[in-house]
PDB file of C-alpha atoms in Angstrom:
ATOM      1  CA  UNK A 212     -33.616  20.810  -2.317  1.00 63.00           C
ATOM      2  CA  UNK A 213     -31.784  20.044  -5.628  1.00 62.00           C
ATOM      3  CA  UNK A 214     -34.414  22.103  -7.811  1.00 69.00           C
ATOM      4  CA  UNK A 215     -33.805  24.921  -4.836  1.00 65.00           C
ATOM      5  CA  UNK A 216     -30.583  24.594  -4.669  1.00 72.00           C
ATOM      6  CA  UNK A 217     -30.251  25.499  -8.584  1.00 68.00           C
ATOM      7  CA  UNK A 218     -32.634  28.306  -8.321  1.00 67.00           C
ATOM      8  CA  UNK A 219     -30.727  29.962  -6.124  1.00 59.00           C
ATOM      9  CA  UNK A 220     -27.445  29.293  -7.519  1.00 61.00           C
ATOM     10  CA  UNK A 221     -28.967  30.936 -10.805  1.00 60.00           C
ATOM     11  CA  UNK A 222     -30.279  34.112  -8.954  1.00 60.00           C
ATOM     12  CA  UNK A 223     -26.810  35.022  -7.760  1.00 59.00           C
ATOM     13  CA  UNK A 224     -26.743  37.575 -10.775  1.00 54.00           C
ATOM     14  CA  UNK A 225     -29.459  39.643  -9.526  1.00 55.00           C
ATOM     15  CA  UNK A 226     -28.497  39.642  -6.048  1.00 58.00           C
ATOM     16  CA  UNK A 227     -27.256  43.393  -5.432  1.00 57.00           C
ATOM     17  CA  UNK A 228     -27.350  44.956  -2.341  1.00 61.00           C
ATOM     18  CA  UNK A 229     -25.333  43.743   0.762  1.00 68.00           C
ATOM     19  CA  UNK A 230     -28.128  42.870   2.638  1.00 73.00           C
ATOM     20  CA  UNK A 231     -29.656  40.817  -0.079  1.00 62.00           C
ATOM     21  CA  UNK A 232     -26.442  38.998  -0.530  1.00 71.00           C
ATOM     22  CA  UNK A 233     -26.375  37.770   3.343  1.00 72.00           C
ATOM     23  CA  UNK A 234     -29.612  36.512   2.883  1.00 76.00           C
ATOM     24  CA  UNK A 235     -28.837  34.814  -0.562  1.00 72.00           C
ATOM     25  CA  UNK A 236     -25.803  33.104   1.185  1.00 78.00           C
ATOM     26  CA  UNK A 237     -27.762  31.930   4.301  1.00 83.00           C
ATOM     27  CA  UNK A 238     -30.461  30.540   2.676  1.00 85.00           C
ATOM     28  CA  UNK A 239     -27.742  28.910   0.216  1.00 84.00           C
ATOM     29  CA  UNK A 240     -25.807  27.593   3.702  1.00 87.00           C
ATOM     30  CA  UNK A 241     -29.277  26.455   4.839  1.00 89.00           C
ATOM     31  CA  UNK A 242     -29.501  24.032   1.784  1.00 88.00           C
ATOM     32  CA  UNK A 243     -26.261  22.994   1.927  1.00 91.00           C
ATOM     33  CA  UNK A 244     -27.218  22.157   5.662  1.00 90.00           C
ATOM     34  CA  UNK A 245     -29.815  19.940   4.605  1.00 91.00           C
ATOM     35  CA  UNK A 246     -28.237  17.998   1.873  1.00 91.00           C
ATOM     36  CA  UNK A 247     -25.534  16.893   4.546  1.00 92.00           C
ATOM     37  CA  UNK A 248     -28.023  15.650   6.540  1.00 93.00           C
ATOM     38  CA  UNK A 249     -30.157  13.599   3.722  1.00 90.00           C
ATOM     39  CA  UNK A 250     -26.530  12.073   2.512  1.00 92.00           C
ATOM     40  CA  UNK A 251     -25.751  10.728   6.143  1.00 92.00           C
ATOM     41  CA  UNK A 252     -29.179   9.505   6.082  1.00 92.00           C
ATOM     42  CA  UNK A 253     -29.657   7.755   2.932  1.00 90.00           C
ATOM     43  CA  UNK A 254     -27.739   4.709   1.191  1.00 92.00           C
ATOM     44  CA  UNK A 255     -25.430   4.886  -1.433  1.00 93.00           C
ATOM     45  CA  UNK A 256     -28.631   3.475  -4.091  1.00 92.00           C
ATOM     46  CA  UNK A 257     -30.894   6.154  -3.140  1.00 90.00           C
ATOM     47  CA  UNK A 258     -27.879   8.967  -3.490  1.00 92.00           C
ATOM     48  CA  UNK A 259     -26.128   7.584  -6.871  1.00 92.00           C
ATOM     49  CA  UNK A 260     -29.044   9.199  -8.818  1.00 89.00           C
ATOM     50  CA  UNK A 261     -28.771  12.943  -7.739  1.00 89.00           C
ATOM     51  CA  UNK A 262     -24.756  12.642  -7.454  1.00 92.00           C
ATOM     52  CA  UNK A 263     -24.077  14.099 -10.613  1.00 93.00           C
ATOM     53  CA  UNK A 264     -26.108  17.004 -10.263  1.00 91.00           C
ATOM     54  CA  UNK A 265     -25.334  17.896  -6.710  1.00 91.00           C
ATOM     55  CA  UNK A 266     -21.454  17.827  -7.909  1.00 92.00           C
ATOM     56  CA  UNK A 267     -22.142  19.990 -10.756  1.00 91.00           C
ATOM     57  CA  UNK A 268     -23.743  22.766  -7.850  1.00 88.00           C
ATOM     58  CA  UNK A 269     -21.154  21.895  -5.636  1.00 91.00           C
ATOM     59  CA  UNK A 270     -18.417  22.758  -8.034  1.00 91.00           C
ATOM     60  CA  UNK A 271     -20.510  25.852  -9.142  1.00 87.00           C
ATOM     61  CA  UNK A 272     -20.272  27.368  -5.312  1.00 87.00           C
ATOM     62  CA  UNK A 273     -16.781  26.450  -5.609  1.00 90.00           C
ATOM     63  CA  UNK A 274     -15.602  27.713  -8.694  1.00 87.00           C
ATOM     64  CA  UNK A 275     -16.830  31.150  -7.657  1.00 79.00           C
ATOM     65  CA  UNK A 276     -14.453  33.048  -6.244  1.00 64.00           C
ATOM     66  CA  UNK A 277     -16.897  35.594  -4.984  1.00 66.00           C
ATOM     67  CA  UNK A 278     -18.425  33.181  -2.766  1.00 66.00           C
ATOM     68  CA  UNK A 279     -18.270  33.815   0.809  1.00 68.00           C
ATOM     69  CA  UNK A 280     -15.827  31.659   2.692  1.00 73.00           C
ATOM     70  CA  UNK A 281     -18.723  30.350   4.628  1.00 78.00           C
ATOM     71  CA  UNK A 282     -20.581  29.107   1.841  1.00 86.00           C
ATOM     72  CA  UNK A 283     -17.809  27.414   0.308  1.00 89.00           C
ATOM     73  CA  UNK A 284     -16.756  25.817   3.509  1.00 91.00           C
ATOM     74  CA  UNK A 285     -20.543  24.441   3.835  1.00 92.00           C
ATOM     75  CA  UNK A 286     -20.286  23.190   0.005  1.00 92.00           C
ATOM     76  CA  UNK A 287     -16.680  21.009   0.893  1.00 94.00           C
ATOM     77  CA  UNK A 288     -18.766  19.712   4.000  1.00 95.00           C
ATOM     78  CA  UNK A 289     -21.677  18.707   1.859  1.00 94.00           C
ATOM     79  CA  UNK A 290     -18.896  17.095  -0.509  1.00 95.00           C
ATOM     80  CA  UNK A 291     -17.665  14.982   2.167  1.00 96.00           C
ATOM     81  CA  UNK A 292     -21.015  13.784   3.187  1.00 95.00           C
ATOM     82  CA  UNK A 293     -21.823  12.889  -0.646  1.00 96.00           C
ATOM     83  CA  UNK A 294     -18.485  11.132  -0.620  1.00 96.00           C
ATOM     84  CA  UNK A 295     -18.684   9.006   2.574  1.00 95.00           C
ATOM     85  CA  UNK A 296     -22.015   7.489   1.047  1.00 95.00           C
ATOM     86  CA  UNK A 297     -20.600   7.145  -2.431  1.00 96.00           C
ATOM     87  CA  UNK A 298     -17.288   5.435  -1.093  1.00 96.00           C
ATOM     88  CA  UNK A 299     -15.093   4.553  -4.234  1.00 96.00           C
ATOM     89  CA  UNK A 300     -17.940   5.660  -6.810  1.00 96.00           C
ATOM     90  CA  UNK A 301     -16.737   9.283  -6.414  1.00 96.00           C
ATOM     91  CA  UNK A 302     -13.960   8.145  -8.204  1.00 96.00           C
ATOM     92  CA  UNK A 303     -15.422   9.128 -11.508  1.00 95.00           C
ATOM     93  CA  UNK A 304     -15.696  12.783 -10.115  1.00 95.00           C
ATOM     94  CA  UNK A 305     -11.956  13.196  -9.107  1.00 95.00           C
ATOM     95  CA  UNK A 306     -10.649  14.396 -12.622  1.00 94.00           C
ATOM     96  CA  UNK A 307     -13.114  17.183 -12.420  1.00 93.00           C
ATOM     97  CA  UNK A 308     -12.307  18.014  -9.098  1.00 95.00           C
ATOM     98  CA  UNK A 309      -9.192  18.084  -8.324  1.00 96.00           C
ATOM     99  CA  UNK A 310      -8.283  21.400  -9.411  1.00 96.00           C
ATOM    100  CA  UNK A 311     -11.004  22.632  -7.002  1.00 95.00           C
ATOM    101  CA  UNK A 312      -9.240  20.698  -4.201  1.00 96.00           C
ATOM    102  CA  UNK A 313      -6.213  21.973  -5.046  1.00 96.00           C
ATOM    103  CA  UNK A 314      -7.578  25.665  -5.252  1.00 94.00           C
ATOM    104  CA  UNK A 315      -9.047  25.411  -1.564  1.00 94.00           C
ATOM    105  CA  UNK A 316      -6.143  23.403  -0.241  1.00 96.00           C
ATOM    106  CA  UNK A 317      -4.031  26.746  -1.415  1.00 94.00           C
ATOM    107  CA  UNK A 318      -6.563  29.337   0.098  1.00 92.00           C
ATOM    108  CA  UNK A 319      -4.500  30.161   2.807  1.00 90.00           C
ATOM    109  CA  UNK A 320      -6.170  33.376   3.279  1.00 87.00           C
ATOM    110  CA  UNK A 321      -9.804  31.674   4.592  1.00 90.00           C
ATOM    111  CA  UNK A 322      -8.484  29.265   7.522  1.00 91.00           C
ATOM    112  CA  UNK A 323     -11.883  27.463   7.747  1.00 92.00           C
ATOM    113  CA  UNK A 324     -11.730  26.695   3.960  1.00 92.00           C
ATOM    114  CA  UNK A 325      -8.134  25.382   3.558  1.00 95.00           C
ATOM    115  CA  UNK A 326      -9.089  23.660   6.713  1.00 95.00           C
ATOM    116  CA  UNK A 327     -11.957  21.729   5.593  1.00 95.00           C
ATOM    117  CA  UNK A 328     -10.515  20.807   2.357  1.00 97.00           C
ATOM    118  CA  UNK A 329      -7.757  19.010   4.377  1.00 97.00           C
ATOM    119  CA  UNK A 330     -10.592  17.395   5.806  1.00 97.00           C
ATOM    120  CA  UNK A 331     -11.835  16.544   2.447  1.00 97.00           C
ATOM    121  CA  UNK A 332      -8.224  14.857   1.458  1.00 98.00           C
ATOM    122  CA  UNK A 333      -8.950  12.230   4.353  1.00 97.00           C
ATOM    123  CA  UNK A 334     -12.445  11.501   3.515  1.00 97.00           C
ATOM    124  CA  UNK A 335     -11.243  10.998  -0.233  1.00 97.00           C
ATOM    125  CA  UNK A 336      -8.368   8.534   0.905  1.00 97.00           C
ATOM    126  CA  UNK A 337     -10.553   6.422   2.939  1.00 96.00           C
ATOM    127  CA  UNK A 338     -13.096   6.170   0.323  1.00 96.00           C
ATOM    128  CA  UNK A 339     -11.159   5.432  -2.778  1.00 96.00           C
ATOM    129  CA  UNK A 340      -8.303   3.318  -0.914  1.00 95.00           C
ATOM    130  CA  UNK A 341      -5.811   2.429  -3.311  1.00 95.00           C
ATOM    131  CA  UNK A 342      -7.690   4.276  -5.963  1.00 96.00           C
ATOM    132  CA  UNK A 343      -6.358   7.497  -4.958  1.00 97.00           C
ATOM    133  CA  UNK A 344      -2.320   6.961  -5.830  1.00 96.00           C
ATOM    134  CA  UNK A 345      -3.179   8.895  -9.259  1.00 95.00           C
ATOM    135  CA  UNK A 346      -3.911  11.639  -7.003  1.00 96.00           C
ATOM    136  CA  UNK A 347      -0.930  11.043  -4.653  1.00 96.00           C
ATOM    137  CA  UNK A 348       1.911  13.409  -6.201  1.00 96.00           C
ATOM    138  CA  UNK A 349      -0.496  16.491  -6.566  1.00 96.00           C
ATOM    139  CA  UNK A 350      -2.006  16.125  -3.433  1.00 97.00           C
ATOM    140  CA  UNK A 351       0.807  15.450  -1.001  1.00 97.00           C
ATOM    141  CA  UNK A 352       2.794  18.638  -2.733  1.00 96.00           C
ATOM    142  CA  UNK A 353      -0.214  20.731  -1.952  1.00 97.00           C
ATOM    143  CA  UNK A 354      -0.066  19.432   1.702  1.00 97.00           C
ATOM    144  CA  UNK A 355       3.416  19.966   2.221  1.00 95.00           C
ATOM    145  CA  UNK A 356       3.416  23.572   0.651  1.00 95.00           C
ATOM    146  CA  UNK A 357       0.798  24.375   3.605  1.00 95.00           C
ATOM    147  CA  UNK A 358       3.083  22.994   5.972  1.00 93.00           C
ATOM    148  CA  UNK A 359       5.561  24.994   4.627  1.00 91.00           C
ATOM    149  CA  UNK A 360       4.260  28.157   4.610  1.00 91.00           C
ATOM    150  CA  UNK A 361       4.254  30.866   7.546  1.00 90.00           C
ATOM    151  CA  UNK A 362       0.416  32.582   5.939  1.00 90.00           C
ATOM    152  CA  UNK A 363      -1.634  29.113   6.923  1.00 92.00           C
ATOM    153  CA  UNK A 364      -3.182  29.351  10.759  1.00 92.00           C
ATOM    154  CA  UNK A 365      -1.340  26.812  12.874  1.00 93.00           C
ATOM    155  CA  UNK A 366      -4.638  25.314  13.215  1.00 93.00           C
ATOM    156  CA  UNK A 367      -4.482  23.708   9.675  1.00 95.00           C
ATOM    157  CA  UNK A 368      -1.070  21.762  10.421  1.00 95.00           C
ATOM    158  CA  UNK A 369      -2.076  19.444  12.892  1.00 96.00           C
ATOM    159  CA  UNK A 370      -4.626  18.076  10.375  1.00 97.00           C
ATOM    160  CA  UNK A 371      -2.431  17.520   7.385  1.00 97.00           C
ATOM    161  CA  UNK A 372      -0.449  15.547   9.822  1.00 97.00           C
ATOM    162  CA  UNK A 373      -3.621  13.371  10.574  1.00 97.00           C
ATOM    163  CA  UNK A 374      -4.217  13.297   6.728  1.00 98.00           C
ATOM    164  CA  UNK A 375      -0.877  11.683   5.724  1.00 98.00           C
ATOM    165  CA  UNK A 376      -1.567   8.798   7.818  1.00 97.00           C
ATOM    166  CA  UNK A 377      -5.095   8.627   6.037  1.00 97.00           C
ATOM    167  CA  UNK A 378      -3.314   8.481   2.542  1.00 97.00           C
ATOM    168  CA  UNK A 379      -0.679   5.835   3.566  1.00 96.00           C
ATOM    169  CA  UNK A 380      -3.421   3.643   4.911  1.00 96.00           C
ATOM    170  CA  UNK A 381      -5.322   3.882   1.347  1.00 96.00           C
ATOM    171  CA  UNK A 382      -2.182   3.667  -0.836  1.00 96.00           C
ATOM    172  CA  UNK A 383      -0.534   0.995   1.076  1.00 94.00           C
ATOM    173  CA  UNK A 384       2.831   0.184  -0.121  1.00 92.00           C
ATOM    174  CA  UNK A 385       2.917   2.439  -2.774  1.00 94.00           C
ATOM    175  CA  UNK A 386       3.303   5.305   0.302  1.00 95.00           C
ATOM    176  CA  UNK A 387       7.405   4.477   0.115  1.00 93.00           C
ATOM    177  CA  UNK A 388       7.578   6.970  -2.456  1.00 94.00           C
ATOM    178  CA  UNK A 389       6.578   9.910  -0.255  1.00 95.00           C
ATOM    179  CA  UNK A 390       7.495   8.046   3.405  1.00 94.00           C
ATOM    180  CA  UNK A 391      11.173   9.984   3.590  1.00 94.00           C
ATOM    181  CA  UNK A 392       9.789  13.690   3.143  1.00 95.00           C
ATOM    182  CA  UNK A 393       6.635  12.945   5.139  1.00 96.00           C
ATOM    183  CA  UNK A 394       8.458  11.446   7.851  1.00 96.00           C
ATOM    184  CA  UNK A 395      11.286  14.084   8.001  1.00 95.00           C
ATOM    185  CA  UNK A 396       8.418  16.568   8.420  1.00 95.00           C
ATOM    186  CA  UNK A 397       6.829  14.517  11.322  1.00 96.00           C
ATOM    187  CA  UNK A 398      10.155  14.504  12.855  1.00 96.00           C
ATOM    188  CA  UNK A 399       9.998  18.234  12.875  1.00 95.00           C
ATOM    189  CA  UNK A 400       6.568  18.576  14.141  1.00 95.00           C
ATOM    190  CA  UNK A 401       7.166  15.892  17.203  1.00 96.00           C
ATOM    191  CA  UNK A 402      10.011  18.345  18.441  1.00 95.00           C
ATOM    192  CA  UNK A 403       8.120  21.566  18.517  1.00 94.00           C
ATOM    193  CA  UNK A 404       8.111  23.439  21.419  1.00 94.00           C
ATOM    194  CA  UNK A 405       5.827  25.886  23.082  1.00 94.00           C
ATOM    195  CA  UNK A 406       5.701  28.389  25.908  1.00 94.00           C
ATOM    196  CA  UNK A 407       4.378  26.233  28.775  1.00 92.00           C
ATOM    197  CA  UNK A 408       2.588  29.219  30.583  1.00 93.00           C
ATOM    198  CA  UNK A 409       0.245  29.780  27.609  1.00 95.00           C
ATOM    199  CA  UNK A 410      -2.127  27.053  27.924  1.00 93.00           C
ATOM    200  CA  UNK A 411      -3.839  27.563  24.138  1.00 94.00           C
ATOM    201  CA  UNK A 412      -0.354  26.865  23.119  1.00 95.00           C
ATOM    202  CA  UNK A 413      -0.114  23.969  25.365  1.00 95.00           C
ATOM    203  CA  UNK A 414      -3.407  22.587  23.921  1.00 95.00           C
ATOM    204  CA  UNK A 415      -2.116  23.239  20.187  1.00 96.00           C
ATOM    205  CA  UNK A 416       1.106  21.039  20.890  1.00 96.00           C
ATOM    206  CA  UNK A 417      -0.957  18.360  22.660  1.00 96.00           C
ATOM    207  CA  UNK A 418      -3.210  18.048  19.483  1.00 96.00           C
ATOM    208  CA  UNK A 419       0.060  18.233  17.019  1.00 97.00           C
ATOM    209  CA  UNK A 420       1.844  15.448  19.077  1.00 97.00           C
ATOM    210  CA  UNK A 421      -1.482  13.479  18.562  1.00 97.00           C
ATOM    211  CA  UNK A 422      -1.774  14.220  14.967  1.00 97.00           C
ATOM    212  CA  UNK A 423       1.980  13.190  14.256  1.00 98.00           C
ATOM    213  CA  UNK A 424       1.092   9.613  16.405  1.00 98.00           C
ATOM    214  CA  UNK A 425      -1.982   9.027  13.961  1.00 97.00           C
ATOM    215  CA  UNK A 426       0.293   9.668  11.123  1.00 97.00           C
ATOM    216  CA  UNK A 427       2.943   7.373  12.406  1.00 97.00           C
ATOM    217  CA  UNK A 428       0.394   4.604  13.389  1.00 97.00           C
ATOM    218  CA  UNK A 429      -1.028   5.320   9.577  1.00 96.00           C
ATOM    219  CA  UNK A 430       1.997   4.934   7.650  1.00 96.00           C
ATOM    220  CA  UNK A 431       3.041   1.762   9.790  1.00 95.00           C
ATOM    221  CA  UNK A 432      -0.265  -0.220   8.839  1.00 94.00           C
ATOM    222  CA  UNK A 433      -0.177   0.848   5.490  1.00 93.00           C
ATOM    223  CA  UNK A 434       3.829   0.229   4.878  1.00 92.00           C
ATOM    224  CA  UNK A 435       3.612  -3.373   6.943  1.00 88.00           C
ATOM    225  CA  UNK A 436       3.124  -5.860   3.865  1.00 79.00           C
ATOM    226  CA  UNK A 437       0.750  -8.857   4.417  1.00 75.00           C
ATOM    227  CA  UNK A 438       3.749 -11.173   4.720  1.00 71.00           C
ATOM    228  CA  UNK A 439       6.641  -9.576   6.634  1.00 71.00           C
ATOM    229  CA  UNK A 440      10.182 -10.146   5.315  1.00 71.00           C
ATOM    230  CA  UNK A 441      13.185  -9.495   7.394  1.00 71.00           C
ATOM    231  CA  UNK A 442      16.684  -7.828   6.122  1.00 71.00           C
ATOM    232  CA  UNK A 443      19.460  -8.950   8.296  1.00 67.00           C
ATOM    233  CA  UNK A 444      17.095 -10.088  11.419  1.00 67.00           C
ATOM    234  CA  UNK A 445      15.240  -6.600  10.718  1.00 71.00           C
ATOM    235  CA  UNK A 446      11.579  -6.768   9.512  1.00 73.00           C
ATOM    236  CA  UNK A 447      11.486  -4.700   6.052  1.00 79.00           C
ATOM    237  CA  UNK A 448       8.779  -2.085   6.555  1.00 83.00           C
ATOM    238  CA  UNK A 449      10.154   0.181   4.681  1.00 83.00           C
ATOM    239  CA  UNK A 450      11.343   2.218   7.883  1.00 85.00           C
ATOM    240  CA  UNK A 451      15.145   2.791   8.738  1.00 84.00           C
ATOM    241  CA  UNK A 452      16.546   2.198  12.315  1.00 87.00           C
ATOM    242  CA  UNK A 453      16.886   5.766  12.816  1.00 91.00           C
ATOM    243  CA  UNK A 454      12.931   6.411  12.008  1.00 94.00           C
ATOM    244  CA  UNK A 455      11.967   3.686  14.875  1.00 94.00           C
ATOM    245  CA  UNK A 456      14.193   5.475  16.841  1.00 95.00           C
ATOM    246  CA  UNK A 457      12.709   8.959  16.289  1.00 96.00           C
ATOM    247  CA  UNK A 458       9.242   7.411  16.904  1.00 97.00           C
ATOM    248  CA  UNK A 459      10.543   5.957  20.436  1.00 97.00           C
ATOM    249  CA  UNK A 460      11.996   9.352  21.384  1.00 97.00           C
ATOM    250  CA  UNK A 461       8.571  11.051  20.413  1.00 97.00           C
ATOM    251  CA  UNK A 462       6.511   8.779  22.842  1.00 98.00           C
ATOM    252  CA  UNK A 463       9.290   8.717  25.396  1.00 97.00           C
ATOM    253  CA  UNK A 464       8.847  12.677  25.361  1.00 97.00           C
ATOM    254  CA  UNK A 465       5.176  12.734  25.775  1.00 97.00           C
ATOM    255  CA  UNK A 466       5.553  10.711  28.708  1.00 96.00           C
ATOM    256  CA  UNK A 467       7.650  13.449  30.442  1.00 96.00           C
ATOM    257  CA  UNK A 468       5.653  16.062  29.665  1.00 95.00           C
ATOM    258  CA  UNK A 469       2.942  16.424  32.591  1.00 92.00           C
ATOM    259  CA  UNK A 470       0.585  18.367  30.235  1.00 90.00           C
ATOM    260  CA  UNK A 471       0.644  15.822  27.655  1.00 90.00           C
ATOM    261  CA  UNK A 472       0.114  12.880  30.181  1.00 90.00           C
ATOM    262  CA  UNK A 473      -3.213  15.150  31.065  1.00 90.00           C
ATOM    263  CA  UNK A 474      -4.190  13.711  27.665  1.00 93.00           C
ATOM    264  CA  UNK A 475      -5.872  10.693  27.395  1.00 92.00           C
ATOM    265  CA  UNK A 476      -5.904  10.861  23.401  1.00 94.00           C
ATOM    266  CA  UNK A 477      -2.177  10.980  23.335  1.00 96.00           C
ATOM    267  CA  UNK A 478      -2.099   8.191  25.848  1.00 96.00           C
ATOM    268  CA  UNK A 479      -3.886   6.293  23.773  1.00 97.00           C
ATOM    269  CA  UNK A 480      -2.122   6.875  20.258  1.00 97.00           C
ATOM    270  CA  UNK A 481       1.244   6.620  22.225  1.00 97.00           C
ATOM    271  CA  UNK A 482       0.465   3.194  23.464  1.00 97.00           C
ATOM    272  CA  UNK A 483      -1.114   2.278  20.422  1.00 97.00           C
ATOM    273  CA  UNK A 484       1.889   3.224  18.529  1.00 97.00           C
ATOM    274  CA  UNK A 485       4.301   1.133  21.130  1.00 97.00           C
ATOM    275  CA  UNK A 486       1.809  -1.840  20.196  1.00 96.00           C
ATOM    276  CA  UNK A 487       2.553  -1.441  16.390  1.00 95.00           C
ATOM    277  CA  UNK A 488       6.177  -1.697  16.876  1.00 95.00           C
ATOM    278  CA  UNK A 489       6.000  -3.940  19.177  1.00 94.00           C
ATOM    279  CA  UNK A 490       4.219  -6.739  16.825  1.00 92.00           C
ATOM    280  CA  UNK A 491       6.867  -5.911  13.945  1.00 91.00           C
ATOM    281  CA  UNK A 492      10.395  -5.430  15.980  1.00 91.00           C
ATOM    282  CA  UNK A 493       9.444  -7.323  18.748  1.00 89.00           C
ATOM    283  CA  UNK A 494      12.657  -8.252  20.640  1.00 88.00           C
ATOM    284  CA  UNK A 495      14.370  -5.547  19.047  1.00 90.00           C
ATOM    285  CA  UNK A 496      12.977  -2.566  20.812  1.00 93.00           C
ATOM    286  CA  UNK A 497      12.155  -4.713  23.944  1.00 93.00           C
ATOM    287  CA  UNK A 498      15.257  -3.277  25.735  1.00 93.00           C
ATOM    288  CA  UNK A 499      14.082   0.177  25.152  1.00 95.00           C
ATOM    289  CA  UNK A 500      10.709  -0.342  26.485  1.00 95.00           C
ATOM    290  CA  UNK A 501      11.778  -1.563  30.005  1.00 94.00           C
ATOM    291  CA  UNK A 502      12.984   2.366  30.669  1.00 96.00           C
ATOM    292  CA  UNK A 503      10.688   4.136  32.847  1.00 96.00           C
ATOM    293  CA  UNK A 504       9.155   6.172  30.231  1.00 96.00           C
ATOM    294  CA  UNK A 505       7.531   3.388  28.263  1.00 97.00           C
ATOM    295  CA  UNK A 506       6.494   1.707  31.854  1.00 96.00           C
ATOM    296  CA  UNK A 507       4.771   5.264  33.521  1.00 96.00           C
ATOM    297  CA  UNK A 508       2.772   5.854  30.198  1.00 97.00           C
ATOM    298  CA  UNK A 509       1.621   2.235  29.616  1.00 97.00           C
ATOM    299  CA  UNK A 510       0.411   2.280  33.850  1.00 96.00           C
ATOM    300  CA  UNK A 511      -1.043   5.630  32.886  1.00 96.00           C
ATOM    301  CA  UNK A 512      -3.305   4.161  30.357  1.00 96.00           C
ATOM    302  CA  UNK A 513      -3.853   1.059  32.262  1.00 96.00           C
ATOM    303  CA  UNK A 514      -5.434   3.216  34.797  1.00 94.00           C
ATOM    304  CA  UNK A 515      -7.787   5.288  32.472  1.00 94.00           C
ATOM    305  CA  UNK A 516     -11.265   5.374  33.148  1.00 92.00           C
ATOM    306  CA  UNK A 517     -11.435   5.763  29.129  1.00 93.00           C
ATOM    307  CA  UNK A 518     -12.049   2.278  27.865  1.00 95.00           C
ATOM    308  CA  UNK A 519     -10.406   3.002  24.687  1.00 95.00           C
ATOM    309  CA  UNK A 520      -7.339   4.452  26.460  1.00 96.00           C
ATOM    310  CA  UNK A 521      -7.270   1.392  28.987  1.00 96.00           C
ATOM    311  CA  UNK A 522      -7.936  -1.080  26.508  1.00 97.00           C
ATOM    312  CA  UNK A 523      -5.211  -0.386  24.226  1.00 97.00           C
ATOM    313  CA  UNK A 524      -2.728   0.055  27.081  1.00 97.00           C
ATOM    314  CA  UNK A 525      -3.678  -3.207  28.037  1.00 97.00           C
ATOM    315  CA  UNK A 526      -3.318  -4.873  24.673  1.00 97.00           C
ATOM    316  CA  UNK A 527       0.357  -3.378  24.264  1.00 97.00           C
ATOM    317  CA  UNK A 528       1.406  -4.253  27.735  1.00 97.00           C
ATOM    318  CA  UNK A 529       0.081  -8.002  26.893  1.00 96.00           C
ATOM    319  CA  UNK A 530       2.307  -8.000  23.688  1.00 95.00           C
ATOM    320  CA  UNK A 531       5.055  -6.756  25.712  1.00 95.00           C
ATOM    321  CA  UNK A 532       4.679  -9.535  28.449  1.00 95.00           C
ATOM    322  CA  UNK A 533       4.852 -12.097  25.589  1.00 93.00           C
ATOM    323  CA  UNK A 534       7.903 -11.056  24.608  1.00 90.00           C
ATOM    324  CA  UNK A 535       9.401 -10.792  27.936  1.00 90.00           C
ATOM    325  CA  UNK A 536       7.905 -14.399  28.631  1.00 91.00           C
ATOM    326  CA  UNK A 537       9.521 -16.069  25.003  1.00 86.00           C
ATOM    327  CA  UNK A 538      12.692 -14.117  26.000  1.00 81.00           C
ATOM    328  CA  UNK A 539      13.128 -15.736  29.173  1.00 74.00           C
TER     329      UNK A 539
END
């Protein structure tokens, strides 16, 4: 497969007609799809030996500005499969690959390439863990730039919010340096509104909200130290009282929206965030959680036929009951 890909890449200069070019790119996409499947089935020792050559070929595709967006997307997806199996050993390629990743993130015209590149940032964060910290300034800058651009298709933006959570989980307490700007972006996104008569936009809003929740959960878990200290009686994980209020207000907003309450992914993530906040802030937020919005949300979650949603809702409810029992 590797030799076939190398042969095809070396043939590009000989491809002239539009029909030949289409056939050429179709074959490359097929080869890349085969590599993806292969990487997902093989173990790391089996892949290490072919990683260097594969990275060389994938980078050649991404460097070529005349390559069709579909092929570039396939190359990025193949790289994601490679990263998944290599794990932290992918670090050796980051210096060479970073400019190409930033190039993909900056490709606003080709939505699928940009979207795949955002997904790849999440893959890298999960693979490299805290070693990704040396790339964080550049990656966060590129991601924030996408969020602020009117040129980017809206489908890319929820994925970026989820990736903030992946980065926070990876770098842990080091995310303190980025939390203010990221939390500000999440607060803005959480306040988004759409035309409720437009089904497509309602679906988009739910996706945006779920991504916000995933980001909040990732940030809380990333910032929370092993040994939780308190400052003036308040647990210190780097969040202000306003940050916590914003999260709780956001959850109440979701609970009070009938369209959102039909989405069990949103219910599950909302209940999970409540549970995480309860385990940290305990009785400090207990009075707020007695309000109807939160009670209704947890009740809906416990009644869910979705196993994940039900289990998370039950866990959160148990944590709240423990606090009530301790306070009485």
